[in-house]
Structures are given as structure tokens and as C-alpha cells.
């Protein structure tokens, strides 16, 4: 099943900058059978953990996270870029290759003691997921798993996240950047 999913992902060289092989999941999402199979596989990993909430990271993490949450009958909470959420927020600043960025969560939406699953489409360096995990832990949540459609193992994000004590699963892996 995963081979057919890998074949549905389009690789766009040098986007958004030279040297990056962008793994574009929109071609997979546009394929009804592929999208369903991907969500079924991710939901089958998430369901036994019986999380309180599924957390999706903007923006492609919303698509997969919301579908997984629906499939397993759990609530969904978005983690967004700075300034997008309308209510009071808590946030975390994190370092990018050039400059910094900020991720935010609606205050009180992840109660202390909740067990959550973190979802994004892809893990590369792990910077985004590690910052999100830290933000969630600051709320008193425990992270049962970080779940991705794609892992780029050469970039080391999975290992870095696991070193933070977060179990990681991904359906597909691609070599390179
Ligand atoms: P990172 O923080 O380095 O793990 O980057 C993860 C975030 O950047 C995810 O939200 C991905 O959607 C996006 N991303 C990073 N590298 C790629 C890539 N090669 N192809 C597609 N998306 C990427």
C-alpha cells in the first residue's frame, strides 16, 4: 500500500529554494483512493493510543490531522503561525535557518494532563515539531506520538525528536533533502 502512496507524491526540485527536493502531497490528496489509504494508515497507528486530542501543525498538518481526528473520533486542535488565531493564545518562538518564527495555540484548548498526538505532513530537520512539542509540554500535555506521512531521515529530525522523548512514526521515507 505504501509503495502506491509514495508514487502519488510529486517531487519538485529546488522549491522553495535551490537544493530542496519539495515532497508535494497535493497530488496524493487529490487521489481519492490514495488520500483514503493514507488517512486509514495514519489513523490505524493513532487509534490504539487513544489520545485525548489530535494536534495539527499549519498548514498541511491541518489536512491530515483533522482527517485522523475524525477517523478516530477525537477532537482536533490547530497550531498556527503567529497572529492567525482569533482568541487569546500561548506561543513559542523558534529558530529557523534564517531568523525566527512563532507558533501559537488557543489558550486552554490543550488542558494540562491531556495526552496528545502531533501530526504534520513531513518531518525534515524536526525544528517545527520540536517547538510544537515544547509548546504542548508547557501546557502540561504529554505527547503520545508525533505522526507524519513522510520522514526525511537524512535531515535528522526524527532522531532529534526521539531524543526529546517523543515517539515518532512515519508512513513513508525519502532519501535526500
Ligand atoms: P522541519 O521543521 O525542518 O522538520 O520542517 C518541517 C516543515 O517544513 C513541515 O511542515 C513540512 O511541511 C515542511 N517541509 C520541510 N522540508 C520539506 C520538503 N522537502 N518537502 C515538503 N515539505 C517540507
CSV table of C-alpha atoms and ligand atoms in Angstrom, one decimal:
chain,number,residue,atom,x,y,z
A,1,UNK,CA,0.0,0.0,0.0
A,2,UNK,CA,2.8,2.4,0.9
A,3,UNK,CA,4.5,2.0,-2.5
A,4,UNK,CA,1.4,3.3,-4.2
A,5,UNK,CA,1.3,6.2,-1.8
A,6,UNK,CA,4.9,7.1,-2.5
A,7,UNK,CA,4.2,7.0,-6.2
A,8,UNK,CA,1.4,9.6,-5.7
A,9,UNK,CA,3.8,12.1,-4.1
A,10,UNK,CA,5.3,14.6,-6.5
A,11,UNK,CA,8.8,15.8,-6.1
A,12,UNK,CA,9.5,19.4,-7.1
A,13,UNK,CA,13.3,20.2,-7.3
A,14,UNK,CA,14.6,23.5,-6.0
A,15,UNK,CA,11.4,24.6,-4.2
A,16,UNK,CA,11.2,26.9,-2.2
A,17,UNK,CA,15.0,27.3,-2.7
A,18,UNK,CA,17.8,25.7,-4.6
A,19,UNK,CA,18.8,22.2,-3.3
A,20,UNK,CA,15.5,21.4,-1.7
A,21,UNK,CA,13.5,18.5,-3.1
A,22,UNK,CA,10.0,19.5,-2.2
A,23,UNK,CA,7.8,16.5,-1.5
A,24,UNK,CA,4.4,17.7,-2.6
A,25,UNK,CA,1.5,15.7,-1.1
A,26,UNK,CA,-1.2,17.7,-3.0
A,27,UNK,CA,-1.0,15.1,-5.8
A,28,UNK,CA,-1.7,12.3,-3.2
A,29,UNK,CA,-4.5,14.3,-1.6
A,30,UNK,CA,-6.2,14.8,-5.0
A,31,UNK,CA,-6.3,11.0,-5.5
A,32,UNK,CA,-9.4,9.7,-3.6
A,33,UNK,CA,-8.1,6.2,-3.0
A,34,UNK,CA,-4.6,7.4,-2.1
A,35,UNK,CA,-5.9,10.0,0.4
A,36,UNK,CA,-8.2,7.5,2.0
A,37,UNK,CA,-5.4,4.9,2.2
A,38,UNK,CA,-3.0,7.4,3.7
A,39,UNK,CA,-5.5,8.5,6.4
A,40,UNK,CA,-6.5,4.9,7.1
A,41,UNK,CA,-2.9,4.0,7.7
A,42,UNK,CA,-2.2,7.0,9.9
A,43,UNK,CA,-5.5,6.5,11.9
A,44,UNK,CA,-4.6,2.8,12.4
A,45,UNK,CA,-1.4,4.0,14.1
A,46,UNK,CA,-3.1,6.7,16.2
A,47,UNK,CA,-6.2,4.8,17.3
A,48,UNK,CA,-4.6,2.3,19.8
A,49,UNK,CA,-3.0,5.2,21.6
A,50,UNK,CA,-6.5,6.6,22.4
A,51,UNK,CA,-5.3,10.2,22.6
A,52,UNK,CA,-7.4,13.0,24.1
A,53,UNK,CA,-6.7,15.3,21.2
A,54,UNK,CA,-5.0,15.3,17.8
A,55,UNK,CA,-2.9,18.4,17.2
A,56,UNK,CA,-2.2,19.6,13.6
A,57,UNK,CA,0.6,21.9,12.6
A,58,UNK,CA,-0.2,24.6,10.0
A,59,UNK,CA,-0.9,24.1,7.2
A,60,UNK,CA,-0.7,20.6,5.8
A,61,UNK,CA,-0.8,19.1,9.3
A,62,UNK,CA,-4.4,20.5,9.4
A,63,UNK,CA,-5.5,18.4,6.4
A,64,UNK,CA,-4.0,15.1,7.8
A,65,UNK,CA,-4.6,15.9,11.5
A,66,UNK,CA,-8.3,16.8,11.0
A,67,UNK,CA,-8.9,13.6,8.9
A,68,UNK,CA,-7.2,11.4,11.5
A,69,UNK,CA,-9.1,13.1,14.4
A,70,UNK,CA,-12.4,12.5,12.5
A,71,UNK,CA,-11.5,8.9,11.8
A,72,UNK,CA,-10.7,8.1,15.4
A,73,UNK,CA,-13.5,10.2,16.9
A,74,UNK,CA,-11.2,12.7,18.8
A,75,UNK,CA,-11.1,16.4,18.9
A,76,UNK,CA,-8.7,18.4,16.7
A,77,UNK,CA,-6.6,21.5,17.8
A,78,UNK,CA,-4.7,23.6,15.3
A,79,UNK,CA,-1.2,25.0,16.0
A,80,UNK,CA,-0.9,28.1,13.8
A,81,UNK,CA,1.6,30.7,12.7
A,82,UNK,CA,1.7,33.9,14.7
A,83,UNK,CA,-1.3,36.2,14.6
A,84,UNK,CA,-3.8,33.8,12.9
A,85,UNK,CA,-5.9,32.6,15.9
A,86,UNK,CA,-8.6,34.9,17.0
A,87,UNK,CA,-8.7,34.2,20.7
A,88,UNK,CA,-6.1,34.5,23.5
A,89,UNK,CA,-3.1,32.4,22.7
A,90,UNK,CA,0.1,30.8,24.1
A,91,UNK,CA,3.0,30.6,21.8
A,92,UNK,CA,6.6,29.6,21.3
A,93,UNK,CA,9.4,31.3,19.2
A,94,UNK,CA,11.8,29.0,17.5
A,95,UNK,CA,14.9,29.4,15.3
A,96,UNK,CA,14.8,28.8,11.6
A,97,UNK,CA,17.8,28.7,9.2
A,98,UNK,CA,17.3,32.4,8.6
A,99,UNK,CA,15.6,34.2,11.5
A,100,UNK,CA,12.9,33.0,13.8
A,101,UNK,CA,9.2,32.0,13.6
A,102,UNK,CA,6.4,31.7,16.1
A,103,UNK,CA,3.7,29.0,16.6
A,104,UNK,CA,0.6,29.6,18.6
A,105,UNK,CA,-2.2,27.7,20.2
A,106,UNK,CA,-5.5,28.9,21.7
A,107,UNK,CA,-5.0,29.2,25.4
A,108,UNK,CA,-6.8,26.5,27.4
A,109,UNK,CA,-7.5,24.3,24.3
A,110,UNK,CA,-5.0,21.7,25.4
A,111,UNK,CA,-5.7,21.1,29.1
A,112,UNK,CA,-3.0,20.1,31.5
A,113,UNK,CA,-2.7,16.3,31.7
A,114,UNK,CA,-4.1,15.7,28.3
A,115,UNK,CA,-2.4,13.0,26.1
A,116,UNK,CA,-2.0,14.2,22.5
A,117,UNK,CA,-0.8,13.1,19.1
A,118,UNK,CA,1.1,15.6,17.0
A,119,UNK,CA,0.5,15.5,13.2
A,120,UNK,CA,2.3,17.1,10.2
A,121,UNK,CA,2.8,16.0,6.6
A,122,UNK,CA,6.5,15.8,6.8
A,123,UNK,CA,9.5,15.9,9.3
A,124,UNK,CA,12.7,17.3,7.9
A,125,UNK,CA,15.1,18.9,10.5
A,126,UNK,CA,12.4,18.5,13.2
A,127,UNK,CA,12.6,22.2,14.2
A,128,UNK,CA,8.8,22.7,13.8
A,129,UNK,CA,7.8,19.5,15.5
A,130,UNK,CA,10.2,20.0,18.4
A,131,UNK,CA,9.0,23.6,19.0
A,132,UNK,CA,5.4,22.4,18.9
A,133,UNK,CA,6.2,19.5,21.3
A,134,UNK,CA,7.8,22.0,23.7
A,135,UNK,CA,4.7,24.3,23.5
A,136,UNK,CA,2.4,21.4,24.2
A,137,UNK,CA,4.5,20.3,27.2
A,138,UNK,CA,4.5,23.8,28.6
A,139,UNK,CA,0.7,23.4,28.7
A,140,UNK,CA,1.1,20.3,30.8
A,141,UNK,CA,0.2,17.9,27.9
A,142,UNK,CA,2.1,14.6,27.3
A,143,UNK,CA,2.9,13.7,23.7
A,144,UNK,CA,2.0,10.1,23.0
A,145,UNK,CA,3.4,10.3,19.4
A,146,UNK,CA,4.4,12.6,16.6
A,147,UNK,CA,2.9,11.2,13.4
A,148,UNK,CA,3.9,12.1,9.9
A,149,UNK,CA,3.1,11.0,6.3
A,150,UNK,CA,6.8,11.5,5.3
A,151,UNK,CA,10.2,11.3,7.1
A,152,UNK,CA,13.4,12.6,5.5
A,153,UNK,CA,15.8,10.7,7.7
A,154,UNK,CA,18.9,12.3,6.2
A,155,UNK,CA,17.9,15.6,7.9
A,156,UNK,CA,17.8,14.0,11.3
A,157,UNK,CA,14.5,15.4,12.6
A,158,UNK,CA,13.1,12.1,13.7
A,159,UNK,CA,16.2,11.3,15.7
A,160,UNK,CA,16.2,14.7,17.3
A,161,UNK,CA,12.5,14.4,18.2
A,162,UNK,CA,13.0,11.0,19.7
A,163,UNK,CA,16.0,12.4,21.7
A,164,UNK,CA,13.4,14.7,23.2
A,165,UNK,CA,11.4,11.7,24.4
A,166,UNK,CA,8.7,11.9,21.7
A,167,UNK,CA,7.9,8.6,19.9
A,168,UNK,CA,7.8,9.1,16.1
A,169,UNK,CA,6.1,7.3,13.3
A,170,UNK,CA,6.0,8.0,9.6
A,171,UNK,CA,4.4,6.1,6.8
A,172,UNK,CA,7.0,6.9,4.1
A,173,UNK,CA,10.6,7.8,3.9
A,174,UNK,CA,12.5,9.6,1.2
A,175,UNK,CA,16.3,9.9,0.8
A,176,UNK,CA,17.9,13.3,0.4
A,177,UNK,CA,16.8,16.8,1.4
B,1,LIG,P1,11.3,20.9,9.8
B,1,LIG,O1,10.9,21.9,10.8
B,1,LIG,O2,12.7,21.2,9.2
B,1,LIG,O3,11.2,19.4,10.2
B,1,LIG,O4,10.3,21.1,8.5
B,1,LIG,C1,9.1,20.6,8.6
B,1,LIG,C2,8.0,21.5,8.0
B,1,LIG,O5,8.5,22.1,6.7
B,1,LIG,C3,6.8,20.7,7.6
B,1,LIG,O6,5.7,21.5,7.9
B,1,LIG,C4,6.9,20.4,6.1
B,1,LIG,O7,5.7,20.6,5.5
B,1,LIG,C5,7.9,21.5,5.6
B,1,LIG,N1,9.0,20.9,4.8
B,1,LIG,C6,10.3,20.8,5.1
B,1,LIG,N2,11.0,20.2,4.1
B,1,LIG,C7,10.2,19.9,3.2
B,1,LIG,C8,10.3,19.2,1.9
B,1,LIG,N3,11.5,18.7,1.5
B,1,LIG,N4,9.2,18.9,1.2
B,1,LIG,C9,8.0,19.3,1.7
B,1,LIG,N5,7.8,20.0,2.8
B,1,LIG,C10,8.9,20.3,3.6
